[in-house]
Short mmCIF file of N, CA and C in Angstrom, two decimals:
data_model
loop_
_atom_site.label_atom_id
_atom_site.label_comp_id
_atom_site.label_asym_id
_atom_site.label_seq_id
_atom_site.Cartn_x
_atom_site.Cartn_y
_atom_site.Cartn_z
N GLU A 1 85.20 89.65 120.01
CA GLU A 1 85.24 87.85 120.19
C GLU A 1 85.67 87.63 121.58
N THR A 2 85.64 86.79 122.32
CA THR A 2 85.79 86.70 123.80
C THR A 2 87.05 85.67 123.58
N ASP A 3 87.80 85.43 124.36
CA ASP A 3 89.00 84.56 124.38
C ASP A 3 88.54 83.38 125.70
N ASP A 4 88.31 82.02 124.89
CA ASP A 4 87.82 81.08 126.16
C ASP A 4 88.93 80.33 126.69
N GLY A 5 90.07 81.02 126.63
CA GLY A 5 91.22 80.20 127.25
C GLY A 5 91.73 79.24 126.67
N ASP A 6 91.51 78.81 125.49
CA ASP A 6 92.15 77.62 124.70
C ASP A 6 93.10 78.27 124.07
N ASP A 7 94.46 78.11 125.04
CA ASP A 7 95.71 78.83 124.50
C ASP A 7 96.67 77.52 124.26
N ASP A 8 96.84 76.92 122.91
CA ASP A 8 97.52 75.80 122.79
C ASP A 8 99.29 76.20 123.12
N GLY A 9 99.45 77.68 123.45
CA GLY A 9 100.92 77.69 123.96
C GLY A 9 100.57 78.16 125.30
N ALA A 10 99.67 77.08 126.30
CA ALA A 10 99.55 77.68 127.73
C ALA A 10 101.05 77.88 128.14
N THR A 11 100.97 79.29 128.97
CA THR A 11 102.20 79.30 129.98
C THR A 11 101.55 79.32 131.44
N PHE A 12 103.15 79.52 131.95
CA PHE A 12 102.84 79.79 133.54
C PHE A 12 103.90 80.43 133.84
N ASP A 13 103.96 80.76 135.25
CA ASP A 13 105.24 81.07 135.61
C ASP A 13 105.97 80.65 136.79
N ALA A 14 107.08 79.97 136.94
CA ALA A 14 107.28 79.54 137.69
C ALA A 14 108.42 79.88 138.59
N THR A 15 108.39 81.32 138.88
CA THR A 15 109.49 82.21 139.30
C THR A 15 108.99 82.58 140.54
N THR A 16 107.69 82.28 141.03
CA THR A 16 107.71 82.65 142.48
C THR A 16 107.48 81.40 143.59
N ASP A 17 107.40 81.23 144.47
CA ASP A 17 107.48 80.15 145.38
C ASP A 17 105.89 79.73 145.80
N THR A 18 105.17 80.69 145.59
CA THR A 18 103.80 80.74 146.14
C THR A 18 102.77 81.05 144.96
N ILE A 19 101.83 80.50 145.07
CA ILE A 19 100.94 80.99 143.95
C ILE A 19 99.61 81.92 144.51
N PRO A 20 99.79 83.30 143.93
CA PRO A 20 99.26 84.24 144.68
C PRO A 20 97.75 83.77 144.48
N THR A 21 96.50 84.39 145.45
CA THR A 21 95.34 84.15 145.26
C THR A 21 94.58 85.18 145.02
N ASP A 22 93.24 85.41 144.35
CA ASP A 22 92.74 86.32 143.86
C ASP A 22 92.86 87.90 144.32
N GLY A 23 92.94 87.74 145.22
CA GLY A 23 93.64 89.59 145.94
C GLY A 23 94.79 89.81 145.63
N GLU A 24 95.87 88.94 145.82
CA GLU A 24 97.13 89.17 145.86
C GLU A 24 97.79 89.64 144.46
N GLU A 25 98.56 90.80 144.62
CA GLU A 25 99.24 91.16 143.54
C GLU A 25 100.58 89.90 143.13
N ASP A 26 100.85 89.97 141.93
CA ASP A 26 102.02 89.24 141.42
C ASP A 26 102.71 89.71 140.19
N GLU A 27 104.05 89.72 140.36
CA GLU A 27 104.71 90.59 139.13
C GLU A 27 104.44 89.93 138.16
N PHE A 28 104.31 88.78 137.84
CA PHE A 28 103.95 88.35 136.33
C PHE A 28 102.47 87.83 135.97
N GLY A 29 101.54 88.18 136.67
CA GLY A 29 100.26 87.82 136.79
C GLY A 29 99.66 86.42 136.33
N VAL A 30 100.44 85.70 136.97
CA VAL A 30 100.07 84.26 137.11
C VAL A 30 98.62 84.19 138.13
N GLY A 31 98.80 84.75 139.02
CA GLY A 31 97.66 84.73 139.98
C GLY A 31 96.28 84.98 139.48
N GLY A 32 96.52 85.76 138.61
CA GLY A 32 95.00 86.49 137.98
C GLY A 32 94.83 85.59 136.82
N LEU A 33 95.73 84.98 136.35
CA LEU A 33 95.53 84.09 135.45
C LEU A 33 95.22 82.50 135.39
N PHE A 34 95.40 81.97 136.80
CA PHE A 34 95.07 81.24 137.50
C PHE A 34 93.67 81.32 138.43
N ALA A 35 93.51 82.45 138.84
CA ALA A 35 92.08 82.85 139.25
C ALA A 35 91.05 82.82 138.16
N ALA A 36 91.44 83.23 137.20
CA ALA A 36 90.30 83.72 136.09
C ALA A 36 90.30 82.19 135.57
N LEU A 37 91.23 81.13 135.48
CA LEU A 37 90.71 79.62 134.93
C LEU A 37 90.01 78.98 135.61
N GLY A 38 90.43 79.21 137.18
CA GLY A 38 89.27 78.66 137.85
C GLY A 38 88.07 78.99 138.03
N SER A 39 87.30 80.43 138.13
CA SER A 39 86.49 81.06 137.78
C SER A 39 86.03 80.59 136.21
N PHE A 40 86.28 80.38 135.49
CA PHE A 40 86.18 80.06 134.16
C PHE A 40 85.49 78.71 134.28
N THR A 41 86.56 77.64 134.67
CA THR A 41 86.15 76.48 134.81
C THR A 41 84.64 76.29 135.58
N SER A 42 84.66 77.00 136.69
CA SER A 42 83.53 76.94 137.65
C SER A 42 82.25 77.36 136.83
N CYS A 43 82.33 78.37 136.56
CA CYS A 43 80.88 79.03 135.49
C CYS A 43 80.80 78.14 134.74
N LEU A 44 81.64 77.15 133.76
CA LEU A 44 81.05 76.44 132.78
C LEU A 44 80.67 75.12 133.57
N GLU A 45 80.83 74.83 134.92
CA GLU A 45 80.47 73.77 135.66
C GLU A 45 79.02 74.00 135.64
N VAL A 46 78.75 75.37 136.26
CA VAL A 46 77.53 75.89 136.77
C VAL A 46 76.40 75.76 135.29
N GLU A 47 76.99 76.07 134.25
CA GLU A 47 76.24 76.21 132.97
C GLU A 47 75.76 74.66 132.43
N GLY A 48 76.69 73.54 132.84
CA GLY A 48 76.56 72.47 132.80
C GLY A 48 77.39 71.62 131.60
N TYR A 49 78.72 72.42 131.85
CA TYR A 49 79.43 71.86 130.61
C TYR A 49 81.20 71.80 131.03
N ALA A 50 81.80 71.33 130.53
CA ALA A 50 83.15 71.24 130.72
C ALA A 50 83.62 71.65 129.47
N PHE A 51 85.15 72.00 129.61
CA PHE A 51 85.72 72.53 128.37
C PHE A 51 86.39 71.51 127.59
N ILE A 52 86.03 71.70 126.35
CA ILE A 52 86.26 70.52 125.56
C ILE A 52 87.05 71.39 124.00
N GLY A 53 87.03 72.94 124.08
CA GLY A 53 87.54 73.23 123.10
C GLY A 53 86.50 74.48 122.43
N ARG A 54 87.41 75.06 121.70
CA ARG A 54 86.34 76.31 121.03
C ARG A 54 85.73 75.90 119.85
N PRO A 55 84.87 76.45 119.53
CA PRO A 55 83.88 76.09 118.57
C PRO A 55 84.45 76.05 117.17
N ASN A 56 84.41 74.87 116.23
CA ASN A 56 85.49 75.25 115.31
C ASN A 56 84.60 74.63 113.72
N PRO A 57 84.38 75.55 112.98
CA PRO A 57 83.56 75.67 111.74
C PRO A 57 83.93 74.59 111.03
N GLU A 58 85.18 73.94 111.10
CA GLU A 58 85.77 72.89 110.42
C GLU A 58 85.33 71.49 110.51
N LEU A 59 84.71 71.58 111.78
CA LEU A 59 83.85 69.85 112.16
C LEU A 59 82.65 70.20 112.07
N GLU A 60 81.80 69.10 112.07
CA GLU A 60 80.57 68.74 111.71
C GLU A 60 79.76 69.92 112.65
N ALA A 61 78.42 70.44 111.98
CA ALA A 61 77.76 71.13 112.68
C ALA A 61 77.18 70.24 114.33
N THR A 62 77.06 69.04 114.36
CA THR A 62 76.88 68.39 115.31
C THR A 62 77.48 67.66 116.59
N ASP A 63 79.14 68.31 116.18
CA ASP A 63 80.12 68.15 117.13
C ASP A 63 80.00 68.92 118.43
N PRO A 64 80.22 68.34 119.22
CA PRO A 64 79.84 68.77 120.60
C PRO A 64 80.22 70.35 121.08
N VAL A 65 81.57 70.68 120.15
CA VAL A 65 82.19 71.69 120.41
C VAL A 65 81.42 73.04 119.64
N ASN A 66 80.46 72.32 118.68
CA ASN A 66 79.66 73.71 118.15
C ASN A 66 78.25 73.52 118.56
N ASP A 67 78.04 73.03 119.54
CA ASP A 67 76.60 72.74 120.44
C ASP A 67 76.55 74.37 120.51
N SER A 68 75.23 74.92 120.27
CA SER A 68 75.09 76.38 120.81
C SER A 68 75.11 76.88 121.87
N GLY A 69 74.42 75.84 122.85
CA GLY A 69 74.36 75.84 124.25
C GLY A 69 76.04 75.72 125.34
N TYR A 70 76.52 75.27 124.46
CA TYR A 70 78.26 75.24 124.79
C TYR A 70 78.95 76.43 124.36
N GLY A 71 78.33 76.72 123.22
CA GLY A 71 79.10 78.25 122.80
C GLY A 71 78.24 79.50 123.48
N GLU A 72 77.49 79.65 123.87
CA GLU A 72 76.85 80.81 124.69
C GLU A 72 77.58 80.53 126.24
N ALA A 73 77.91 79.15 126.41
CA ALA A 73 78.42 79.17 127.78
C ALA A 73 79.82 79.62 127.77
N LEU A 74 80.21 79.02 126.91
CA LEU A 74 81.60 79.79 126.99
C LEU A 74 81.74 81.29 126.59
N GLY A 75 80.89 82.09 126.16
CA GLY A 75 80.89 83.46 125.79
C GLY A 75 80.80 84.29 126.87
N THR A 76 79.61 83.18 127.78
CA THR A 76 79.10 83.92 129.13
C THR A 76 80.11 83.81 130.25
N CYS A 77 80.99 82.55 130.31
CA CYS A 77 82.00 82.14 131.30
C CYS A 77 83.27 83.26 131.04
N ALA A 78 83.64 83.19 129.80
CA ALA A 78 84.55 84.06 129.38
C ALA A 78 84.45 85.60 129.91
N ALA A 79 83.42 85.99 129.91
CA ALA A 79 82.87 87.77 130.02
C ALA A 79 82.80 87.54 131.54
N THR A 80 82.50 86.90 132.27
CA THR A 80 82.44 86.71 133.70
C THR A 80 83.88 86.40 134.44
N SER A 81 84.57 85.46 133.85
CA SER A 81 85.52 85.49 134.37
C SER A 81 86.64 86.05 134.16
N ASN A 82 86.69 87.24 133.00
CA ASN A 82 87.68 87.81 132.73
C ASN A 82 89.03 87.21 131.97
N ILE A 83 88.69 85.95 131.52
CA ILE A 83 90.23 85.22 131.25
C ILE A 83 90.62 85.76 130.10
N GLY A 84 89.99 86.35 129.19
CA GLY A 84 90.70 87.08 128.10
C GLY A 84 91.66 87.99 128.47
N GLN A 85 91.38 88.81 129.68
CA GLN A 85 92.07 89.94 130.45
C GLN A 85 93.57 89.35 130.77
N ALA A 86 92.59 88.29 131.60
CA ALA A 86 94.07 87.82 132.63
C ALA A 86 95.02 86.97 131.60
N PHE A 87 94.69 86.64 130.50
CA PHE A 87 95.99 86.20 129.30
C PHE A 87 96.33 87.59 128.81
N SER A 88 95.85 88.26 128.92
CA SER A 88 96.30 89.61 128.03
C SER A 88 97.48 90.14 129.36
N ASP A 89 97.01 90.00 130.09
CA ASP A 89 97.92 90.79 131.51
C ASP A 89 99.45 89.96 131.66
N PHE A 90 98.79 88.23 131.56
CA PHE A 90 99.87 87.52 131.67
C PHE A 90 100.76 87.61 130.49
N GLN A 91 100.56 87.91 129.69
CA GLN A 91 101.10 88.20 128.34
C GLN A 91 102.15 89.38 128.42
N SER A 92 101.12 90.24 128.52
CA SER A 92 102.33 91.78 128.73
C SER A 92 103.24 91.77 129.82
N ALA A 93 102.74 91.26 131.30
CA ALA A 93 104.02 90.90 131.72
C ALA A 93 105.26 89.81 131.44
N SER A 94 104.86 88.98 130.70
CA SER A 94 105.88 88.27 130.21
C SER A 94 106.65 88.88 128.91
N ASP A 95 106.37 89.99 128.16
CA ASP A 95 106.86 90.87 127.66
C ASP A 95 108.08 91.71 128.10
N ASN A 96 107.71 92.08 129.58
CA ASN A 96 108.50 92.98 130.09
C ASN A 96 109.48 92.48 131.36
N LEU A 97 109.98 91.05 130.71
CA LEU A 97 110.90 90.53 131.59
C LEU A 97 112.20 90.85 131.06
N SER A 98 112.91 91.15 131.94
CA SER A 98 114.49 91.30 132.06
C SER A 98 115.04 90.07 131.61
N THR A 99 116.29 89.94 131.02
CA THR A 99 117.18 88.94 130.36
C THR A 99 117.41 87.96 131.61
N GLY A 100 117.77 88.79 133.04
CA GLY A 100 117.83 87.71 133.80
C GLY A 100 116.46 86.60 134.31
N GLN A 101 115.52 87.35 134.22
CA GLN A 101 114.24 86.35 134.24
C GLN A 101 113.98 85.73 133.63
N ILE A 102 114.31 85.87 132.20
CA ILE A 102 113.71 85.52 131.26
C ILE A 102 114.64 83.93 131.23
N GLU A 103 115.89 84.05 131.69
CA GLU A 103 116.93 82.92 131.73
C GLU A 103 116.43 82.15 132.95
N THR A 104 116.04 82.67 134.24
CA THR A 104 115.43 81.74 135.27
C THR A 104 114.18 80.85 134.71
N ARG A 105 113.29 81.44 134.18
CA ARG A 105 112.00 80.84 133.79
C ARG A 105 112.53 79.73 132.75
N ASN A 106 113.33 80.13 131.96
CA ASN A 106 113.53 79.13 130.81
C ASN A 106 114.19 77.61 131.59
N ARG A 107 115.03 78.20 132.57
CA ARG A 107 115.80 76.78 133.39
C ARG A 107 114.92 76.11 134.15
N THR A 108 113.95 76.82 134.97
CA THR A 108 112.77 76.54 135.68
C THR A 108 111.87 75.83 135.06
N LEU A 109 111.78 75.96 133.78
CA LEU A 109 110.83 75.23 132.78
C LEU A 109 110.94 73.80 132.60
N VAL A 110 112.45 73.83 132.70
CA VAL A 110 112.60 72.01 132.56
C VAL A 110 112.04 71.28 133.64
N PHE A 111 112.10 71.97 134.83
CA PHE A 111 111.56 71.29 136.12
C PHE A 111 110.36 71.05 136.35
N TRP A 112 109.63 72.05 135.24
CA TRP A 112 108.20 72.64 135.19
C TRP A 112 107.56 71.32 134.46
N VAL A 113 108.23 71.33 133.37
CA VAL A 113 108.06 70.07 132.26
C VAL A 113 108.02 68.74 133.00
N ASP A 114 109.23 68.09 133.75
CA ASP A 114 109.39 66.84 134.18
C ASP A 114 108.36 66.73 135.41
N CYS A 115 107.75 67.65 136.13
CA CYS A 115 106.84 67.55 136.73
C CYS A 115 105.27 67.31 136.55
N MET A 116 105.18 68.30 135.20
CA MET A 116 104.04 67.68 134.65
C MET A 116 103.86 66.32 133.74
N GLU A 117 104.76 65.83 133.38
CA GLU A 117 105.00 64.59 132.83
C GLU A 117 104.93 63.65 133.65
N GLY A 118 105.62 64.02 135.06
CA GLY A 118 105.52 62.92 136.08
C GLY A 118 104.04 62.67 136.48
N ARG A 119 103.05 63.68 136.05
CA ARG A 119 101.92 63.61 136.93
C ARG A 119 101.01 62.90 135.28
N GLY A 120 101.39 62.43 134.64
CA GLY A 120 101.10 62.01 133.35
C GLY A 120 100.57 63.01 131.91
N TRP A 121 100.73 64.16 132.17
CA TRP A 121 100.66 65.10 131.19
C TRP A 121 101.96 65.00 129.86
N GLU A 122 101.00 65.20 128.81
CA GLU A 122 101.80 65.29 127.68
C GLU A 122 102.14 66.52 127.11
N VAL A 123 103.62 66.95 127.20
CA VAL A 123 104.11 68.47 126.94
C VAL A 123 105.23 68.55 125.57
N GLY A 124 104.41 69.44 124.85
CA GLY A 124 105.03 69.43 123.49
C GLY A 124 106.42 70.09 123.55
N GLU A 125 107.02 70.06 122.53
CA GLU A 125 108.62 70.93 122.58
C GLU A 125 108.00 72.66 122.75
N PRO A 126 108.93 73.08 123.79
CA PRO A 126 108.70 74.39 124.04
C PRO A 126 108.78 75.63 122.84
N SER A 127 108.09 76.69 122.74
CA SER A 127 108.39 77.38 121.40
C SER A 127 109.04 78.62 122.51
N THR A 128 109.67 79.55 121.57
CA THR A 128 110.51 80.40 122.11
C THR A 128 110.22 81.91 121.54
N ASP A 129 109.45 82.85 122.44
CA ASP A 129 109.34 83.92 121.89
C ASP A 129 110.20 84.65 121.38
N THR A 130 110.19 86.13 120.64
CA THR A 130 110.98 86.91 120.41
C THR A 130 112.26 87.49 121.50
N ASN A 131 111.68 87.42 122.37
CA ASN A 131 112.50 87.82 123.72
C ASN A 131 113.63 86.80 124.18
N GLY A 132 112.98 85.19 124.00
CA GLY A 132 113.96 84.47 124.13
C GLY A 132 113.22 83.76 125.32
N LEU A 133 112.35 83.93 125.95
CA LEU A 133 111.28 82.98 126.59
C LEU A 133 110.75 81.98 126.02
N GLN A 134 111.06 80.88 126.65
CA GLN A 134 110.20 79.78 126.27
C GLN A 134 109.19 79.36 127.22
N GLN A 135 108.17 78.61 125.88
CA GLN A 135 106.84 78.61 126.78
C GLN A 135 106.37 77.06 126.31
N PRO A 136 105.73 76.25 127.16
CA PRO A 136 105.54 75.19 127.03
C PRO A 136 104.13 74.99 125.84
N ASN A 137 104.17 73.93 125.02
CA ASN A 137 102.99 74.07 123.78
C ASN A 137 102.45 72.43 124.04
N ASN A 138 101.44 72.44 123.48
CA ASN A 138 100.24 71.69 123.35
C ASN A 138 100.41 70.71 124.58
N LEU A 139 99.61 71.26 125.50
CA LEU A 139 99.85 70.54 127.19
C LEU A 139 98.35 69.78 126.63
N THR A 140 98.67 68.27 127.35
CA THR A 140 97.67 67.20 126.79
C THR A 140 97.90 66.62 128.51
N PRO A 141 96.16 66.59 128.92
CA PRO A 141 96.18 66.26 130.38
C PRO A 141 95.98 64.89 130.12
N PRO A 142 96.38 64.30 131.47
CA PRO A 142 95.90 62.61 131.63
C PRO A 142 94.85 62.38 131.59
N GLU A 143 94.23 61.41 130.91
CA GLU A 143 92.73 61.01 130.75
C GLU A 143 91.91 61.37 131.93
N GLY A 144 90.90 62.25 131.77
CA GLY A 144 90.02 62.37 132.70
C GLY A 144 90.26 63.58 133.20
N GLU A 145 91.05 64.12 132.85
CA GLU A 145 91.71 65.74 133.40
C GLU A 145 91.64 66.92 132.65
N SER A 146 91.07 68.08 132.81
CA SER A 146 91.32 69.07 131.96
C SER A 146 92.46 70.33 132.12
N ILE A 147 92.94 71.07 131.20
CA ILE A 147 93.90 71.82 132.01
C ILE A 147 93.21 73.11 132.60
N PHE A 148 91.79 73.35 132.59
CA PHE A 148 90.98 74.25 133.21
C PHE A 148 90.35 73.82 134.77
N GLY A 149 90.86 72.29 134.82
CA GLY A 149 90.37 72.20 136.41
C GLY A 149 91.20 71.49 137.10
N SER A 150 92.37 71.53 136.79
CA SER A 150 93.64 70.65 137.15
C SER A 150 94.32 71.88 138.02
N ASP A 151 94.69 71.13 139.05
CA ASP A 151 95.55 71.66 140.00
C ASP A 151 97.13 71.95 139.61
N ASP A 152 97.22 70.74 138.59
CA ASP A 152 99.01 70.68 138.47
C ASP A 152 99.98 71.88 137.74
N LEU A 153 99.15 72.72 137.02
CA LEU A 153 99.73 73.52 136.59
C LEU A 153 100.35 74.59 137.89
N ALA A 154 99.41 74.75 138.70
CA ALA A 154 100.13 75.66 139.91
C ALA A 154 100.84 74.69 141.17
N GLU A 155 100.59 73.47 141.29
CA GLU A 155 101.38 72.81 141.73
C GLU A 155 102.64 72.57 141.33
N CYS A 156 102.67 72.29 140.00
CA CYS A 156 104.39 72.16 139.42
C CYS A 156 104.79 73.12 139.21
N SER A 157 104.37 74.43 139.11
CA SER A 157 105.32 75.92 139.06
C SER A 157 106.06 76.08 140.44
N VAL A 158 105.23 75.69 141.45
CA VAL A 158 105.60 75.77 142.90
C VAL A 158 107.04 74.50 143.08
N VAL A 159 106.56 73.31 142.52
CA VAL A 159 107.83 72.27 142.42
C VAL A 159 109.04 72.78 141.93
N ALA A 160 108.76 73.29 140.73
CA ALA A 160 109.94 73.58 139.68
C ALA A 160 110.40 74.77 140.07
N GLN A 161 110.06 75.76 140.95
CA GLN A 161 110.79 77.01 141.41
C GLN A 161 111.50 76.48 142.64
N GLN A 162 111.08 75.23 143.56
CA GLN A 162 111.69 74.84 144.82
C GLN A 162 112.79 73.99 144.29
N GLU A 163 112.84 73.19 142.95
CA GLU A 163 113.87 72.27 142.38
C GLU A 163 114.83 72.87 141.80
N TYR A 164 114.26 74.30 141.21
CA TYR A 164 115.37 75.15 140.50
C TYR A 164 116.19 75.87 141.40
N GLU A 165 115.69 76.36 143.12
CA GLU A 165 116.68 77.08 143.63
C GLU A 165 117.30 75.31 144.35
N ALA A 166 116.62 74.49 144.45
CA ALA A 166 117.70 73.47 145.09
C ALA A 166 118.80 73.06 144.45
N SER A 167 118.76 72.99 142.75
CA SER A 167 119.44 72.88 142.18
C SER A 167 120.72 73.84 142.29
N GLY A 168 120.83 74.95 142.93
CA GLY A 168 121.83 75.54 143.04
C GLY A 168 122.23 76.47 141.70
N GLU A 169 121.21 76.24 140.50
CA GLU A 169 121.40 76.95 139.39
C GLU A 169 121.43 78.64 139.61
N GLY A 170 120.46 79.02 140.46
CA GLY A 170 120.38 80.35 140.62
C GLY A 170 121.27 81.21 141.30
N ASP A 171 122.20 80.24 141.80
CA ASP A 171 123.26 80.98 142.57
C ASP A 171 124.45 81.49 141.81
N SER A 172 124.69 81.18 140.67
CA SER A 172 125.82 81.65 139.58
C SER A 172 125.79 83.19 139.61
#
């Protein structure tokens, strides 16, 4: 089974002040995640599709998410973008955060949510993992946008980090 990247608990890293590019290493795997999301989206566009969700057997066979061509494109693009591994790497990095890093990310999340909502996104109540790391849930993009084609995730990560630093919260 391949991971098409539809992760209702989409996560991000707001502890860096720049978003790493494909070739750059980053401590939390966010650069690889954003690169994989971009590659996945581009691949789907080349295949003639936009991401609309995972195939769902509970829906009618005629529903667009259950179109066989769309399903094949998801599999192809998940494999070529390596998005499943990028999500796995990101999760592994998140699992190894120190208590201080978790506290910083949780406080920065507030600024990230404000930025996303200011851009028209709906962000569900965050969930908290077993390590205490909060992660946003149920990201709903504004009309006409997709989580996979939007720069808002990365841009709001940078904005959130800058606002967190400017708030002085990290100085205590």
